[in-house]
PDB file of C-alpha atoms in Angstrom:
ATOM      1  CA  MET A   1     -20.801  23.426  40.181  1.00 74.00           C
ATOM      2  CA  ARG A   2     -22.371  22.405  43.215  1.00 86.00           C
ATOM      3  CA  CYS A   3     -21.843  18.976  43.808  1.00 89.00           C
ATOM      4  CA  GLU A   4     -23.641  17.096  47.094  1.00 93.00           C
ATOM      5  CA  ALA A   5     -22.065  15.146  49.420  1.00 94.00           C
ATOM      6  CA  ILE A   6     -22.056  11.030  49.217  1.00 96.00           C
ATOM      7  CA  THR A   7     -20.474   7.898  50.052  1.00 96.00           C
ATOM      8  CA  TRP A   8     -18.520   6.004  47.293  1.00 97.00           C
ATOM      9  CA  ASP A   9     -21.291   2.646  47.855  1.00 96.00           C
ATOM     10  CA  ARG A  10     -23.967   5.107  47.537  1.00 97.00           C
ATOM     11  CA  LEU A  11     -22.353   6.672  44.035  1.00 97.00           C
ATOM     12  CA  GLY A  12     -21.798   3.448  42.876  1.00 97.00           C
ATOM     13  CA  ASP A  13     -25.492   2.292  43.268  1.00 97.00           C
ATOM     14  CA  LEU A  14     -26.685   5.601  41.491  1.00 97.00           C
ATOM     15  CA  LEU A  15     -24.355   5.448  38.622  1.00 98.00           C
ATOM     16  CA  ALA A  16     -25.216   1.470  38.373  1.00 97.00           C
ATOM     17  CA  GLU A  17     -29.435   2.335  38.260  1.00 96.00           C
ATOM     18  CA  ARG A  18     -28.077   4.675  35.470  1.00 96.00           C
ATOM     19  CA  VAL A  19     -26.282   2.614  33.702  1.00 96.00           C
ATOM     20  CA  ALA A  20     -29.165  -0.262  33.587  1.00 92.00           C
ATOM     21  CA  THR A  21     -31.278   2.258  31.752  1.00 92.00           C
ATOM     22  CA  LEU A  22     -28.732   4.569  29.758  1.00 94.00           C
ATOM     23  CA  GLU A  23     -29.761   3.999  26.304  1.00 92.00           C
ATOM     24  CA  THR A  24     -26.459   4.120  23.587  1.00 96.00           C
ATOM     25  CA  SER A  25     -26.370   6.798  21.131  1.00 93.00           C
ATOM     26  CA  ASP A  26     -25.674   4.513  18.194  1.00 93.00           C
ATOM     27  CA  GLY A  27     -28.804   2.175  18.552  1.00 94.00           C
ATOM     28  CA  GLY A  28     -26.225  -0.926  19.973  1.00 94.00           C
ATOM     29  CA  PRO A  29     -26.625  -3.087  22.711  1.00 96.00           C
ATOM     30  CA  TRP A  30     -23.038  -2.381  24.217  1.00 98.00           C
ATOM     31  CA  PRO A  31     -23.255   0.833  26.829  1.00 98.00           C
ATOM     32  CA  ARG A  32     -19.979   2.158  26.761  1.00 98.00           C
ATOM     33  CA  VAL A  33     -18.920   4.065  29.873  1.00 98.00           C
ATOM     34  CA  ALA A  34     -15.973   6.519  30.687  1.00 98.00           C
ATOM     35  CA  PHE A  35     -14.200   6.552  34.658  1.00 98.00           C
ATOM     36  CA  ASP A  36     -11.806   9.490  33.836  1.00 98.00           C
ATOM     37  CA  GLY A  37      -9.181  10.922  36.113  1.00 98.00           C
ATOM     38  CA  ALA A  38      -5.413  11.292  37.164  1.00 98.00           C
ATOM     39  CA  PRO A  39      -4.105   8.157  38.147  1.00 98.00           C
ATOM     40  CA  ALA A  40      -4.060   9.809  41.449  1.00 98.00           C
ATOM     41  CA  ALA A  41      -7.808  10.251  41.270  1.00 98.00           C
ATOM     42  CA  ARG A  42      -7.853   6.734  40.898  1.00 98.00           C
ATOM     43  CA  PRO A  43     -11.168   6.065  38.326  1.00 98.00           C
ATOM     44  CA  GLU A  44     -10.492   2.323  38.367  1.00 98.00           C
ATOM     45  CA  ASP A  45     -11.981   1.984  41.602  1.00 98.00           C
ATOM     46  CA  LEU A  46     -15.407   3.636  40.849  1.00 98.00           C
ATOM     47  CA  ALA A  47     -15.258   1.520  37.592  1.00 98.00           C
ATOM     48  CA  GLU A  48     -15.420  -1.429  39.922  1.00 98.00           C
ATOM     49  CA  ARG A  49     -17.809  -0.319  42.569  1.00 98.00           C
ATOM     50  CA  VAL A  50     -19.935   0.087  39.336  1.00 98.00           C
ATOM     51  CA  ALA A  51     -19.292  -3.425  38.038  1.00 98.00           C
ATOM     52  CA  GLU A  52     -20.307  -4.997  41.499  1.00 98.00           C
ATOM     53  CA  ALA A  53     -23.398  -3.347  41.807  1.00 98.00           C
ATOM     54  CA  LEU A  54     -24.454  -4.134  38.084  1.00 97.00           C
ATOM     55  CA  ARG A  55     -23.370  -7.995  38.907  1.00 97.00           C
ATOM     56  CA  VAL A  56     -26.042  -7.819  42.113  1.00 96.00           C
ATOM     57  CA  ARG A  57     -28.496  -6.198  39.153  1.00 95.00           C
ATOM     58  CA  GLY A  58     -27.827  -9.116  36.827  1.00 95.00           C
ATOM     59  CA  ARG A  59     -25.962  -6.744  34.321  1.00 96.00           C
ATOM     60  CA  PRO A  60     -22.946  -8.070  32.844  1.00 97.00           C
ATOM     61  CA  SER A  61     -20.168  -5.635  32.284  1.00 98.00           C
ATOM     62  CA  LEU A  62     -16.475  -5.863  31.418  1.00 98.00           C
ATOM     63  CA  VAL A  63     -13.760  -3.298  33.269  1.00 98.00           C
ATOM     64  CA  VAL A  64     -10.749  -2.214  30.558  1.00 98.00           C
ATOM     65  CA  SER A  65      -8.006  -0.032  31.650  1.00 98.00           C
ATOM     66  CA  THR A  66      -6.389   2.203  29.672  1.00 97.00           C
ATOM     67  CA  GLU A  67      -2.633   1.057  31.144  1.00 96.00           C
ATOM     68  CA  GLY A  68      -3.261  -2.512  29.641  1.00 97.00           C
ATOM     69  CA  PHE A  69      -3.367   0.132  25.652  1.00 97.00           C
ATOM     70  CA  LEU A  70       0.023   1.638  26.395  1.00 96.00           C
ATOM     71  CA  ARG A  71       2.316   1.995  23.328  1.00 96.00           C
ATOM     72  CA  PRO A  72       5.856  -0.063  23.735  1.00 95.00           C
ATOM     73  CA  ALA A  73       8.762   1.184  25.829  1.00 94.00           C
ATOM     74  CA  SER A  74      10.544   2.146  22.420  1.00 93.00           C
ATOM     75  CA  VAL A  75       7.548   4.067  20.982  1.00 92.00           C
ATOM     76  CA  ARG A  76       5.887   6.397  24.265  1.00 93.00           C
ATOM     77  CA  LEU A  77       9.395   6.911  25.515  1.00 92.00           C
ATOM     78  CA  GLU A  78      11.103   7.727  22.506  1.00 89.00           C
ATOM     79  CA  TYR A  79      11.476  11.354  23.583  1.00 90.00           C
ATOM     80  CA  GLY A  80      12.984  10.542  27.275  1.00 91.00           C
ATOM     81  CA  HIS A  81      10.740   9.186  30.478  1.00 92.00           C
ATOM     82  CA  GLN A  82       9.515  12.189  31.290  1.00 95.00           C
ATOM     83  CA  ASP A  83       8.633  14.285  28.161  1.00 95.00           C
ATOM     84  CA  VAL A  84       4.995  15.438  29.068  1.00 97.00           C
ATOM     85  CA  GLU A  85       4.014  16.086  24.936  1.00 95.00           C
ATOM     86  CA  SER A  86       4.476  12.378  24.352  1.00 95.00           C
ATOM     87  CA  TYR A  87       2.789  11.056  27.623  1.00 96.00           C
ATOM     88  CA  TYR A  88      -0.227  13.622  26.522  1.00 96.00           C
ATOM     89  CA  ASP A  89      -0.175  12.697  23.018  1.00 93.00           C
ATOM     90  CA  GLY A  90       1.119   9.614  22.411  1.00 91.00           C
ATOM     91  CA  TRP A  91       1.659   7.029  25.343  1.00 96.00           C
ATOM     92  CA  TYR A  92      -1.678   5.208  24.767  1.00 96.00           C
ATOM     93  CA  ASP A  93      -2.540   3.235  21.378  1.00 96.00           C
ATOM     94  CA  THR A  94      -5.529   5.096  20.985  1.00 96.00           C
ATOM     95  CA  GLY A  95      -6.018   3.115  17.522  1.00 96.00           C
ATOM     96  CA  ALA A  96      -5.965  -0.082  19.629  1.00 97.00           C
ATOM     97  CA  LEU A  97      -8.866   0.865  22.000  1.00 98.00           C
ATOM     98  CA  TRP A  98     -10.612   1.903  19.161  1.00 97.00           C
ATOM     99  CA  ARG A  99     -10.054  -1.352  16.898  1.00 97.00           C
ATOM    100  CA  GLU A 100      -9.996  -4.126  19.773  1.00 98.00           C
ATOM    101  CA  VAL A 101     -12.541  -2.288  22.454  1.00 98.00           C
ATOM    102  CA  PHE A 102     -14.977  -0.106  20.762  1.00 98.00           C
ATOM    103  CA  GLY A 103     -15.138  -1.528  17.258  1.00 97.00           C
ATOM    104  CA  PRO A 104     -16.524  -4.870  18.668  1.00 98.00           C
ATOM    105  CA  LEU A 105     -19.066  -3.052  20.246  1.00 98.00           C
ATOM    106  CA  GLU A 106     -20.700  -1.205  17.368  1.00 96.00           C
ATOM    107  CA  PRO A 107     -23.957  -2.256  16.318  1.00 95.00           C
ATOM    108  CA  GLY A 108     -23.461  -5.228  13.962  1.00 94.00           C
ATOM    109  CA  GLY A 109     -20.312  -5.970  16.064  1.00 96.00           C
ATOM    110  CA  ASN A 110     -19.863  -9.098  17.622  1.00 97.00           C
ATOM    111  CA  GLY A 111     -19.215  -8.292  20.944  1.00 97.00           C
ATOM    112  CA  ARG A 112     -15.479  -9.592  21.402  1.00 98.00           C
ATOM    113  CA  VAL A 113     -13.603  -6.892  23.391  1.00 98.00           C
ATOM    114  CA  LEU A 114      -9.539  -7.678  24.106  1.00 98.00           C
ATOM    115  CA  PRO A 115      -9.190  -6.957  27.857  1.00 97.00           C
ATOM    116  CA  ASP A 116      -5.524  -5.349  27.732  1.00 97.00           C
ATOM    117  CA  LEU A 117      -2.914  -5.323  24.734  1.00 96.00           C
ATOM    118  CA  TRP A 118       0.448  -4.523  26.395  1.00 94.00           C
ATOM    119  CA  ASP A 119       2.073  -5.397  29.264  1.00 93.00           C
ATOM    120  CA  PRO A 120       4.178  -1.955  30.443  1.00 89.00           C
ATOM    121  CA  VAL A 121       5.755  -4.394  33.035  1.00 91.00           C
ATOM    122  CA  THR A 122       7.712  -7.160  30.505  1.00 94.00           C
ATOM    123  CA  ASP A 123       6.493  -4.362  27.708  1.00 93.00           C
ATOM    124  CA  ARG A 124       5.427  -7.399  25.619  1.00 95.00           C
ATOM    125  CA  ALA A 125       2.354  -8.399  24.349  1.00 94.00           C
ATOM    126  CA  THR A 126      -0.339  -9.856  27.081  1.00 95.00           C
ATOM    127  CA  ARG A 127      -1.911 -12.365  24.626  1.00 93.00           C
ATOM    128  CA  SER A 128      -4.722 -12.469  26.433  1.00 96.00           C
ATOM    129  CA  PRO A 129      -7.947 -13.730  24.898  1.00 97.00           C
ATOM    130  CA  TYR A 130     -10.973 -11.967  23.947  1.00 98.00           C
ATOM    131  CA  VAL A 131     -13.849 -11.387  26.172  1.00 97.00           C
ATOM    132  CA  PRO A 132     -17.491 -12.086  24.632  1.00 97.00           C
ATOM    133  CA  LEU A 133     -19.248  -9.424  26.216  1.00 97.00           C
ATOM    134  CA  PRO A 134     -22.943 -10.474  25.982  1.00 96.00           C
ATOM    135  CA  PRO A 135     -25.970  -7.994  24.348  1.00 96.00           C
ATOM    136  CA  GLY A 136     -26.541  -5.250  27.293  1.00 96.00           C
ATOM    137  CA  GLY A 137     -23.298  -5.836  28.801  1.00 97.00           C
ATOM    138  CA  VAL A 138     -21.731  -2.855  29.760  1.00 98.00           C
ATOM    139  CA  LEU A 139     -18.211  -1.258  28.956  1.00 98.00           C
ATOM    140  CA  LEU A 140     -16.702   0.321  31.786  1.00 98.00           C
ATOM    141  CA  LEU A 141     -13.213   1.935  30.416  1.00 98.00           C
ATOM    142  CA  HIS A 142     -11.039   4.089  32.986  1.00 98.00           C
ATOM    143  CA  GLY A 143      -8.091   5.416  32.718  1.00 98.00           C
ATOM    144  CA  PRO A 144      -6.426   9.622  32.423  1.00 98.00           C
ATOM    145  CA  LEU A 145      -7.059  12.327  29.424  1.00 97.00           C
ATOM    146  CA  LEU A 146      -9.901   9.966  27.670  1.00 97.00           C
ATOM    147  CA  LEU A 147     -12.373  12.723  27.250  1.00 97.00           C
ATOM    148  CA  ARG A 148     -10.209  14.044  25.061  1.00 94.00           C
ATOM    149  CA  HIS A 149     -10.375  11.512  22.060  1.00 91.00           C
ATOM    150  CA  TRP A 150     -13.789  11.378  20.980  1.00 92.00           C
ATOM    151  CA  PHE A 151     -14.462   7.903  21.990  1.00 96.00           C
ATOM    152  CA  PRO A 152     -18.061   7.046  21.615  1.00 96.00           C
ATOM    153  CA  PHE A 153     -19.246   6.796  25.544  1.00 98.00           C
ATOM    154  CA  ASP A 154     -22.601   6.579  26.153  1.00 98.00           C
ATOM    155  CA  LEU A 155     -22.055   8.654  29.751  1.00 98.00           C
ATOM    156  CA  SER A 156     -18.407  10.041  30.829  1.00 98.00           C
ATOM    157  CA  VAL A 157     -17.555  10.564  34.536  1.00 98.00           C
ATOM    158  CA  HIS A 158     -14.407  12.088  35.574  1.00 98.00           C
ATOM    159  CA  VAL A 159     -13.449  11.744  39.275  1.00 98.00           C
ATOM    160  CA  SER A 160     -11.621  15.641  39.698  1.00 98.00           C
ATOM    161  CA  LEU A 161      -8.747  16.109  42.046  1.00 97.00           C
ATOM    162  CA  SER A 162      -7.649  19.896  42.897  1.00 97.00           C
ATOM    163  CA  PRO A 163      -4.296  20.731  41.548  1.00 97.00           C
ATOM    164  CA  GLY A 164      -3.484  21.069  45.439  1.00 97.00           C
ATOM    165  CA  ALA A 165      -5.156  17.228  45.839  1.00 97.00           C
ATOM    166  CA  LEU A 166      -3.756  16.335  42.714  1.00 98.00           C
ATOM    167  CA  ARG A 167      -0.110  17.169  43.688  1.00 97.00           C
ATOM    168  CA  ARG A 168       0.206  16.057  47.023  1.00 97.00           C
ATOM    169  CA  ARG A 169      -1.793  12.165  45.703  1.00 97.00           C
ATOM    170  CA  THR A 170       0.777  11.942  43.011  1.00 98.00           C
ATOM    171  CA  PRO A 171       4.485  10.124  43.609  1.00 97.00           C
ATOM    172  CA  GLU A 172       7.107  12.315  43.571  1.00 97.00           C
ATOM    173  CA  SER A 173       8.131  10.448  40.590  1.00 96.00           C
ATOM    174  CA  GLY A 174       5.197  11.138  38.786  1.00 96.00           C
ATOM    175  CA  HIS A 175       4.973  14.981  38.859  1.00 98.00           C
ATOM    176  CA  TRP A 176       6.835  15.519  35.401  1.00 97.00           C
ATOM    177  CA  THR A 177       2.762  14.348  34.761  1.00 98.00           C
ATOM    178  CA  LEU A 178       1.548  17.457  35.896  1.00 98.00           C
ATOM    179  CA  PRO A 179       1.466  19.709  33.265  1.00 98.00           C
ATOM    180  CA  ALA A 180      -0.300  17.398  30.998  1.00 98.00           C
ATOM    181  CA  PHE A 181      -3.277  17.122  33.227  1.00 98.00           C
ATOM    182  CA  GLU A 182      -3.093  21.145  33.269  1.00 98.00           C
ATOM    183  CA  ARG A 183      -3.306  20.943  29.644  1.00 98.00           C
ATOM    184  CA  TYR A 184      -5.792  18.687  30.164  1.00 98.00           C
ATOM    185  CA  GLU A 185      -7.944  20.991  32.126  1.00 97.00           C
ATOM    186  CA  ARG A 186      -7.726  24.050  29.620  1.00 97.00           C
ATOM    187  CA  GLU A 187      -8.127  21.738  26.520  1.00 96.00           C
ATOM    188  CA  THR A 188     -10.753  19.915  27.357  1.00 96.00           C
ATOM    189  CA  GLY A 189     -12.530  21.005  30.666  1.00 96.00           C
ATOM    190  CA  PRO A 190     -13.362  17.807  31.658  1.00 97.00           C
ATOM    191  CA  ALA A 191     -15.478  18.525  35.053  1.00 95.00           C
ATOM    192  CA  GLY A 192     -17.550  20.382  32.473  1.00 94.00           C
ATOM    193  CA  THR A 193     -17.743  18.157  29.503  1.00 95.00           C
ATOM    194  CA  ALA A 194     -18.536  14.473  31.508  1.00 97.00           C
ATOM    195  CA  ASP A 195     -22.282  13.767  32.240  1.00 97.00           C
ATOM    196  CA  VAL A 196     -21.129  13.094  36.230  1.00 98.00           C
ATOM    197  CA  LEU A 197     -18.433  15.058  37.949  1.00 98.00           C
ATOM    198  CA  VAL A 198     -17.151  13.069  41.135  1.00 98.00           C
ATOM    199  CA  ARG A 199     -15.287  15.469  43.430  1.00 97.00           C
ATOM    200  CA  ALA A 200     -12.551  13.353  45.331  1.00 97.00           C
ATOM    201  CA  ASP A 201      -9.728  16.103  46.816  1.00 96.00           C
ATOM    202  CA  ASP A 202     -10.793  14.012  50.254  1.00 94.00           C
ATOM    203  CA  PRO A 203     -10.909  10.378  49.392  1.00 92.00           C
ATOM    204  CA  ARG A 204     -12.975   9.647  52.724  1.00 93.00           C
ATOM    205  CA  HIS A 205     -15.913  12.192  51.701  1.00 94.00           C
ATOM    206  CA  PRO A 206     -16.615  12.755  47.774  1.00 96.00           C
ATOM    207  CA  ALA A 207     -19.083  14.619  46.130  1.00 97.00           C
ATOM    208  CA  TRP A 208     -20.882  14.420  43.165  1.00 96.00           C
ATOM    209  CA  HIS A 209     -22.990  16.479  40.464  1.00 95.00           C
ATOM    210  CA  GLY A 210     -24.915  14.958  37.401  1.00 88.00           C
TER     211      GLY A 210
END
C-alpha cells in the first residue's frame, strides 16, 4: 500500500475535515472514530490533534482511552502479569465500552458517555461523571487492538509500526505484549482493515494512506 509523507499537524487537519462531513452508518447524530495502535505508536496523540482541529472548527468531540476501561487487576492478571492470551482477550472491558460509550451514542441514545470506568494505578473505580456529547459531537476512541471487537466505528484510523519499530519503541518491560500484536496483524490485518493507515516508524516523518 502506497503512503505519502505528511506532517502530524496537516494529518490532524485533514482527518478533522473528513470527520466534519462524516455520515454515521446507523443514521445517528454522533460519529464514532477509532484511533487504533499499539501503545508505542501513541494513537492518543493523533486523537488529541484531531480533537483540537475539530474544536477550532466549532465541532465538539470527546477523546476516550481504552486504558480507562481496563478490567480490575484480579481479573486481567488472573493468569500472571505477562500472560499474552489474557492481554489479547481479557484486559479491556469491552462490555463496559459497549454499554457506557457506544450505547449512549446509538440512535435514540441520550449522548451521555462515561469517559472512564477503572483506574489501573489505584485499581479502583474512577467514579467519573458522565459527559454529555451534543448531537453532532464526535467520539474519538483510542487504544490497542480496537479493530477486532466489531465496535460500530464510522471511521477507523490505524497508526502502524513495523515489527522492528514496534520492538524498539516498546519499553523492555512491555516486550512480552509483542506476540499479541503479531497475532493481531495475522488475524485482523489492521493496516488493510482501517479506513486510514498512518505509518509512524519515524515519529518525525509520518506517512499516510486514506
